[in-house]
Amino acid sequence: YLTRAIERMPVLADVGLQLNFNGPESFTPDNRFLLGPAPDIAGLYVAAGFNSCGIESSGGAGKVMAEWMSTGIPASDYWEMDVRRAMPFQRNRRYLYDRTTEAVGNLWNLHWPHKSPKTARNVRVSPLHDRLARAGANFGEVAGWERVQWFGEPGVQPATHATFGKDDWFRQSGAEHAATRSGVALFDQTSFAHLLVQGRDALALLQRLSTNDVDVPIGRIVYTPWLNERGGMESDVTVCRTDEEEFLVVTAAVQRIRDVAWLRNHAKRAGQVTIADVSSGYVTLSVMGPRSRELLSRVSPADFSDAAFPFATAREIEIGYGLALAFRMTFVGELGWELHIPTEQALGIYDAIVAAGYDLKLHHAGYVALNTLRLEAGYRDWGSDVSDEDTPLESGLGFTVVWDKKSEFIGRTALEAERGKTPRRRLVQLAVPGDAPLMFGSEPVWRDGVLVGYLRSAGFGHTVGCGIGMGYLHADLGVSAQWLKDGRFEVEIAGQRHAAIASLRPFYDAARTRVKGEWLELESLVSAELCAAR
C-alpha cells in the first residue's frame, strides 16, 4: 500500500518514514459508528466502531457524546450512527467475520443507488422469500432483512449495476408504480416490527408517549409520532387498539430496537404494563391499488365496502384457508389494506391472493416503487424526512397533534412554544420538471440564488412524470406558502442547477380522494402547478 500511495502522490517517495504503524481496527457491519445510549442497560453509553476514522472524528464524537450524556438528547440527528440501529443477531461472530471482510473495502468504495452488501446475507427472510425469488425479486438488505427492491422477469437473475442513471431497476419499479396507481399490487412488508403493549396502564403509557389520541374504540388505527422533550420525533408508529387493555404497535424494521427501548424505559414509571416484541409472529402483505377491494373480495367473505370497513380501522378477516388482521390504511396514496398474517399461515394466503389476482394483472412490487409512490403522495419516512430533531409542526404533521386530549404527552411544552407560528424551518415538497438527472436525496435547494436547504429523500414520480423529493427549507421570516410562491427555486443535481417547483402540498392527489375510494383520472390528480410546468 505504500507503493500505491507513492504512485498517487510521488512526493511521498522523498519524505521518509519516522513511524510505520499497523494495528487492529474495529469495523461495523454497515461502516458507521456506534454511538449513544445502550438500549437495554440504563446509564451505559457507547462510543465504538470507528471504522478507521476514530482519530479524525474524535473531537466531534466526543462533543456529541458529552451533549448526549448530559442532556439525554443529541444536539442533532445522529440516527445513522446510533447504536440502537444494531440488531441482536449482529453480535454473531461468524456474521461479523464474513461481513467485516467486505466492510473494510467498502469504506472507500462509491456507494451506488440500491447497492447492498454481498456477504453475510439471508439472515432474516420472509417465509415468502423463495416464492418472491421465483417471481423475479431483487433483494436488498435492511436491518438484516432480505427485502424486495424490485422485480425483474420471472426466472431471470436480476442485477444492480454501478450507475446513477436509469438502470433496469428504473423501468421495472416504474411498472410496479404504475400498476399500483391503475390496478392492484402486492407488497411483502414482513420486515415490519410488531410490539404488543398490554396491561391496566397500557393506555396511559401510550397516551403519554403519543401526540395523537390513542384512546379510541377497539378496532381503530391511529398514526402518531412519539416525541422527546425538545419536540423532535423519536419515532412514528401505527397503533391499533385490539382490546380495552391491549394495543398492537407497528413500526419500521430499523426502528425496532429503538422503539422497544423507548417503550420499556417509559414503562418503568407507568405502572402495570408489559411490552412484548411479537414481530416473528407476523407476515405482512399489503394489497394496494384501485382494484384491491375487488381482489380481496375474491379470497375473503369479509365486507370491504367503505361503510363496513372505513379507513383507519382494523378487523380480523377470513382469507384463503386462514385468518389475518386487516388494516385499512396506505403508505402509497391508494385504496388498500395491510394484512398482518400469522407466520405459519402466510404461504397459503399468499398463494390464494396471487391465484385470485391473475386475471386482474396483479403486480408484485418492491420498496423502490413503494418509495416513489409515497413521495408523490407526500407521506413522510422516519429516518429520512423526519427525525429526532424535527418536530411535527416543521414536518407537516401537525394534524397528528391532539392539543385537547385529556392526558399530557412528552414534548408538548416545546410544541406549545411554536404553536400558531410560521415555522422558519419546514419540510417542503419539490418537483423538477423536465429531463433532469435522477435525484436520490441530499441535493442542495436554492431560492433566488441563495442556498436554503437540502433534500432529505428523492426519487422519480412515474405518475407526475418528473423527479420529486422532500427537504427542509429555511427562512428567517418563516417558510410560508406565499414565500414559496414568490421565490424562484432550483435543485442542484450532479453540480448543475435545475428549475424546481416548491409546495407545501403533495404533487399527487393532495385531497386524498383515491384513499377514500373515489376514482378520478390520474392526470386530474397531479397538481395544476406541476401540470403547467411540464
mmCIF file with all atom_site columns, C-alpha atoms in Angstrom, residues 38-138:
data_model
loop_
_atom_site.group_PDB
_atom_site.id
_atom_site.type_symbol
_atom_site.label_atom_id
_atom_site.label_alt_id
_atom_site.label_comp_id
_atom_site.label_asym_id
_atom_site.label_entity_id
_atom_site.label_seq_id
_atom_site.pdbx_PDB_ins_code
_atom_site.Cartn_x
_atom_site.Cartn_y
_atom_site.Cartn_z
_atom_site.occupancy
_atom_site.B_iso_or_equiv
_atom_site.pdbx_formal_charge
_atom_site.auth_seq_id
_atom_site.auth_comp_id
_atom_site.auth_asym_id
_atom_site.auth_atom_id
_atom_site.pdbx_PDB_model_num
ATOM 1   C CA . ALA A 1 38  ? -27.307 1.218   25.068  1.00 0.00 ? 38  ALA A CA 1
ATOM 2   C CA . PRO A 1 39  ? -30.923 0.141   24.579  1.00 0.00 ? 39  PRO A CA 1
ATOM 3   C CA . ASP A 1 40  ? -31.036 -2.412  27.390  1.00 0.00 ? 40  ASP A CA 1
ATOM 4   C CA . ILE A 1 41  ? -28.674 -1.089  30.112  1.00 0.00 ? 41  ILE A CA 1
ATOM 5   C CA . ALA A 1 42  ? -29.644 2.155   31.813  1.00 0.00 ? 42  ALA A CA 1
ATOM 6   C CA . GLY A 1 43  ? -26.842 4.692   32.101  1.00 0.00 ? 43  GLY A CA 1
ATOM 7   C CA . LEU A 1 44  ? -24.475 2.914   29.695  1.00 0.00 ? 44  LEU A CA 1
ATOM 8   C CA . TYR A 1 45  ? -23.349 4.935   26.673  1.00 0.00 ? 45  TYR A CA 1
ATOM 9   C CA . VAL A 1 46  ? -21.385 3.566   23.735  1.00 0.00 ? 46  VAL A CA 1
ATOM 10  C CA . ALA A 1 47  ? -18.750 5.210   21.520  1.00 0.00 ? 47  ALA A CA 1
ATOM 11  C CA . ALA A 1 48  ? -17.161 2.488   19.394  1.00 0.00 ? 48  ALA A CA 1
ATOM 12  C CA . GLY A 1 49  ? -16.793 1.056   15.899  1.00 0.00 ? 49  GLY A CA 1
ATOM 13  C CA . PHE A 1 50  ? -15.000 3.991   14.269  1.00 0.00 ? 50  PHE A CA 1
ATOM 14  C CA . ASN A 1 51  ? -14.040 2.153   11.071  1.00 0.00 ? 51  ASN A CA 1
ATOM 15  C CA . SER A 1 52  ? -10.525 3.638   10.725  1.00 0.00 ? 52  SER A CA 1
ATOM 16  C CA . CYS A 1 53  ? -11.915 7.158   11.233  1.00 0.00 ? 53  CYS A CA 1
ATOM 17  C CA . GLY A 1 54  ? -11.525 7.359   15.006  1.00 0.00 ? 54  GLY A CA 1
ATOM 18  C CA . ILE A 1 55  ? -8.639  9.812   15.234  1.00 0.00 ? 55  ILE A CA 1
ATOM 19  C CA . GLU A 1 56  ? -10.049 12.286  12.750  1.00 0.00 ? 56  GLU A CA 1
ATOM 20  C CA . SER A 1 57  ? -13.536 12.006  14.258  1.00 0.00 ? 57  SER A CA 1
ATOM 21  C CA . SER A 1 58  ? -12.529 12.000  17.933  1.00 0.00 ? 58  SER A CA 1
ATOM 22  C CA . GLY A 1 59  ? -13.248 15.671  18.600  1.00 0.00 ? 59  GLY A CA 1
ATOM 23  C CA . GLY A 1 60  ? -16.699 15.605  17.053  1.00 0.00 ? 60  GLY A CA 1
ATOM 24  C CA . ALA A 1 61  ? -17.607 12.244  18.547  1.00 0.00 ? 61  ALA A CA 1
ATOM 25  C CA . GLY A 1 62  ? -16.530 13.438  21.980  1.00 0.00 ? 62  GLY A CA 1
ATOM 26  C CA . LYS A 1 63  ? -18.649 16.558  21.678  1.00 0.00 ? 63  LYS A CA 1
ATOM 27  C CA . VAL A 1 64  ? -21.681 14.524  20.569  1.00 0.00 ? 64  VAL A CA 1
ATOM 28  C CA . MET A 1 65  ? -21.307 12.063  23.445  1.00 0.00 ? 65  MET A CA 1
ATOM 29  C CA . ALA A 1 66  ? -20.874 14.828  26.027  1.00 0.00 ? 66  ALA A CA 1
ATOM 30  C CA . GLU A 1 67  ? -24.077 16.527  24.855  1.00 0.00 ? 67  GLU A CA 1
ATOM 31  C CA . TRP A 1 68  ? -25.966 13.242  24.718  1.00 0.00 ? 68  TRP A CA 1
ATOM 32  C CA . MET A 1 69  ? -24.893 12.103  28.170  1.00 0.00 ? 69  MET A CA 1
ATOM 33  C CA . SER A 1 70  ? -25.547 15.446  29.857  1.00 0.00 ? 70  SER A CA 1
ATOM 34  C CA . THR A 1 71  ? -28.960 16.212  28.295  1.00 0.00 ? 71  THR A CA 1
ATOM 35  C CA . GLY A 1 72  ? -30.285 12.812  27.237  1.00 0.00 ? 72  GLY A CA 1
ATOM 36  C CA . ILE A 1 73  ? -30.958 14.152  23.719  1.00 0.00 ? 73  ILE A CA 1
ATOM 37  C CA . PRO A 1 74  ? -28.321 14.620  20.995  1.00 0.00 ? 74  PRO A CA 1
ATOM 38  C CA . ALA A 1 75  ? -27.996 18.129  19.586  1.00 0.00 ? 75  ALA A CA 1
ATOM 39  C CA . SER A 1 76  ? -28.648 16.899  16.036  1.00 0.00 ? 76  SER A CA 1
ATOM 40  C CA . ASP A 1 77  ? -29.889 13.799  14.261  1.00 0.00 ? 77  ASP A CA 1
ATOM 41  C CA . TYR A 1 78  ? -27.281 11.033  14.581  1.00 0.00 ? 78  TYR A CA 1
ATOM 42  C CA . TRP A 1 79  ? -29.528 8.105   13.709  1.00 0.00 ? 79  TRP A CA 1
ATOM 43  C CA . GLU A 1 80  ? -27.124 6.686   11.115  1.00 0.00 ? 80  GLU A CA 1
ATOM 44  C CA . MET A 1 81  ? -24.548 6.304   13.919  1.00 0.00 ? 81  MET A CA 1
ATOM 45  C CA . ASP A 1 82  ? -26.975 5.396   16.726  1.00 0.00 ? 82  ASP A CA 1
ATOM 46  C CA . VAL A 1 83  ? -26.093 2.137   18.481  1.00 0.00 ? 83  VAL A CA 1
ATOM 47  C CA . ARG A 1 84  ? -29.829 1.343   18.706  1.00 0.00 ? 84  ARG A CA 1
ATOM 48  C CA . ARG A 1 85  ? -29.909 0.596   14.969  1.00 0.00 ? 85  ARG A CA 1
ATOM 49  C CA . ALA A 1 86  ? -27.822 -2.557  15.611  1.00 0.00 ? 86  ALA A CA 1
ATOM 50  C CA . MET A 1 87  ? -29.750 -5.828  15.720  1.00 0.00 ? 87  MET A CA 1
ATOM 51  C CA . PRO A 1 88  ? -29.063 -8.564  18.312  1.00 0.00 ? 88  PRO A CA 1
ATOM 52  C CA . PHE A 1 89  ? -28.029 -11.123 15.683  1.00 0.00 ? 89  PHE A CA 1
ATOM 53  C CA . GLN A 1 90  ? -25.193 -8.832  14.580  1.00 0.00 ? 90  GLN A CA 1
ATOM 54  C CA . ARG A 1 91  ? -23.077 -9.946  17.535  1.00 0.00 ? 91  ARG A CA 1
ATOM 55  C CA . ASN A 1 92  ? -22.830 -13.384 15.897  1.00 0.00 ? 92  ASN A CA 1
ATOM 56  C CA . ARG A 1 93  ? -19.090 -13.910 15.360  1.00 0.00 ? 93  ARG A CA 1
ATOM 57  C CA . ARG A 1 94  ? -19.336 -15.728 12.053  1.00 0.00 ? 94  ARG A CA 1
ATOM 58  C CA . TYR A 1 95  ? -21.601 -12.983 10.731  1.00 0.00 ? 95  TYR A CA 1
ATOM 59  C CA . LEU A 1 96  ? -19.146 -10.311 11.896  1.00 0.00 ? 96  LEU A CA 1
ATOM 60  C CA . TYR A 1 97  ? -16.153 -12.116 10.408  1.00 0.00 ? 97  TYR A CA 1
ATOM 61  C CA . ASP A 1 98  ? -17.758 -12.537 6.986   1.00 0.00 ? 98  ASP A CA 1
ATOM 62  C CA . ARG A 1 99  ? -19.276 -9.059  6.822   1.00 0.00 ? 99  ARG A CA 1
ATOM 63  C CA . THR A 1 100 ? -16.145 -7.266  8.061   1.00 0.00 ? 100 THR A CA 1
ATOM 64  C CA . THR A 1 101 ? -14.066 -8.681  5.227   1.00 0.00 ? 101 THR A CA 1
ATOM 65  C CA . GLU A 1 102 ? -16.347 -6.717  2.897   1.00 0.00 ? 102 GLU A CA 1
ATOM 66  C CA . ALA A 1 103 ? -16.863 -3.694  5.155   1.00 0.00 ? 103 ALA A CA 1
ATOM 67  C CA . VAL A 1 104 ? -13.178 -2.747  5.148   1.00 0.00 ? 104 VAL A CA 1
ATOM 68  C CA . GLY A 1 105 ? -13.130 -2.432  1.366   1.00 0.00 ? 105 GLY A CA 1
ATOM 69  C CA . ASN A 1 106 ? -16.490 -0.674  1.256   1.00 0.00 ? 106 ASN A CA 1
ATOM 70  C CA . LEU A 1 107 ? -15.170 2.170   3.406   1.00 0.00 ? 107 LEU A CA 1
ATOM 71  C CA . TRP A 1 108 ? -13.697 3.860   0.346   1.00 0.00 ? 108 TRP A CA 1
ATOM 72  C CA . ASN A 1 109 ? -15.963 2.451   -2.356  1.00 0.00 ? 109 ASN A CA 1
ATOM 73  C CA . LEU A 1 110 ? -18.548 4.516   -4.180  1.00 0.00 ? 110 LEU A CA 1
ATOM 74  C CA . HIS A 1 111 ? -21.999 3.658   -2.858  1.00 0.00 ? 111 HIS A CA 1
ATOM 75  C CA . TRP A 1 112 ? -24.228 3.281   -5.914  1.00 0.00 ? 112 TRP A CA 1
ATOM 76  C CA . PRO A 1 113 ? -28.011 3.553   -5.656  1.00 0.00 ? 113 PRO A CA 1
ATOM 77  C CA . HIS A 1 114 ? -29.615 0.393   -4.244  1.00 0.00 ? 114 HIS A CA 1
ATOM 78  C CA . LYS A 1 115 ? -26.238 -1.178  -3.515  1.00 0.00 ? 115 LYS A CA 1
ATOM 79  C CA . SER A 1 116 ? -26.423 -3.878  -0.845  1.00 0.00 ? 116 SER A CA 1
ATOM 80  C CA . PRO A 1 117 ? -23.757 -5.985  0.891   1.00 0.00 ? 117 PRO A CA 1
ATOM 81  C CA . LYS A 1 118 ? -22.799 -9.284  -0.703  1.00 0.00 ? 118 LYS A CA 1
ATOM 82  C CA . THR A 1 119 ? -21.575 -11.082 2.404   1.00 0.00 ? 119 THR A CA 1
ATOM 83  C CA . ALA A 1 120 ? -23.457 -12.494 5.405   1.00 0.00 ? 120 ALA A CA 1
ATOM 84  C CA . ARG A 1 121 ? -26.833 -12.400 3.669   1.00 0.00 ? 121 ARG A CA 1
ATOM 85  C CA . ASN A 1 122 ? -30.129 -14.273 4.187   1.00 0.00 ? 122 ASN A CA 1
ATOM 86  C CA . VAL A 1 123 ? -30.023 -13.788 7.946   1.00 0.00 ? 123 VAL A CA 1
ATOM 87  C CA . ARG A 1 124 ? -33.661 -12.713 8.218   1.00 0.00 ? 124 ARG A CA 1
ATOM 88  C CA . VAL A 1 125 ? -36.023 -13.793 5.457   1.00 0.00 ? 125 VAL A CA 1
ATOM 89  C CA . SER A 1 126 ? -39.754 -13.698 4.938   1.00 0.00 ? 126 SER A CA 1
ATOM 90  C CA . PRO A 1 127 ? -41.460 -17.120 4.706   1.00 0.00 ? 127 PRO A CA 1
ATOM 91  C CA . LEU A 1 128 ? -42.383 -15.980 1.192   1.00 0.00 ? 128 LEU A CA 1
ATOM 92  C CA . HIS A 1 129 ? -38.753 -15.459 0.171   1.00 0.00 ? 129 HIS A CA 1
ATOM 93  C CA . ASP A 1 130 ? -38.472 -18.407 -2.229  1.00 0.00 ? 130 ASP A CA 1
ATOM 94  C CA . ARG A 1 131 ? -41.747 -17.600 -3.947  1.00 0.00 ? 131 ARG A CA 1
ATOM 95  C CA . LEU A 1 132 ? -40.731 -13.962 -4.357  1.00 0.00 ? 132 LEU A CA 1
ATOM 96  C CA . ALA A 1 133 ? -37.351 -15.029 -5.733  1.00 0.00 ? 133 ALA A CA 1
ATOM 97  C CA . ARG A 1 134 ? -39.065 -17.189 -8.352  1.00 0.00 ? 134 ARG A CA 1
ATOM 98  C CA . ALA A 1 135 ? -41.203 -14.175 -9.262  1.00 0.00 ? 135 ALA A CA 1
ATOM 99  C CA . GLY A 1 136 ? -38.013 -12.247 -10.134 1.00 0.00 ? 136 GLY A CA 1
ATOM 100 C CA . ALA A 1 137 ? -37.269 -10.392 -6.894  1.00 0.00 ? 137 ALA A CA 1
ATOM 101 C CA . ASN A 1 138 ? -34.105 -8.332  -6.486  1.00 0.00 ? 138 ASN A CA 1
#
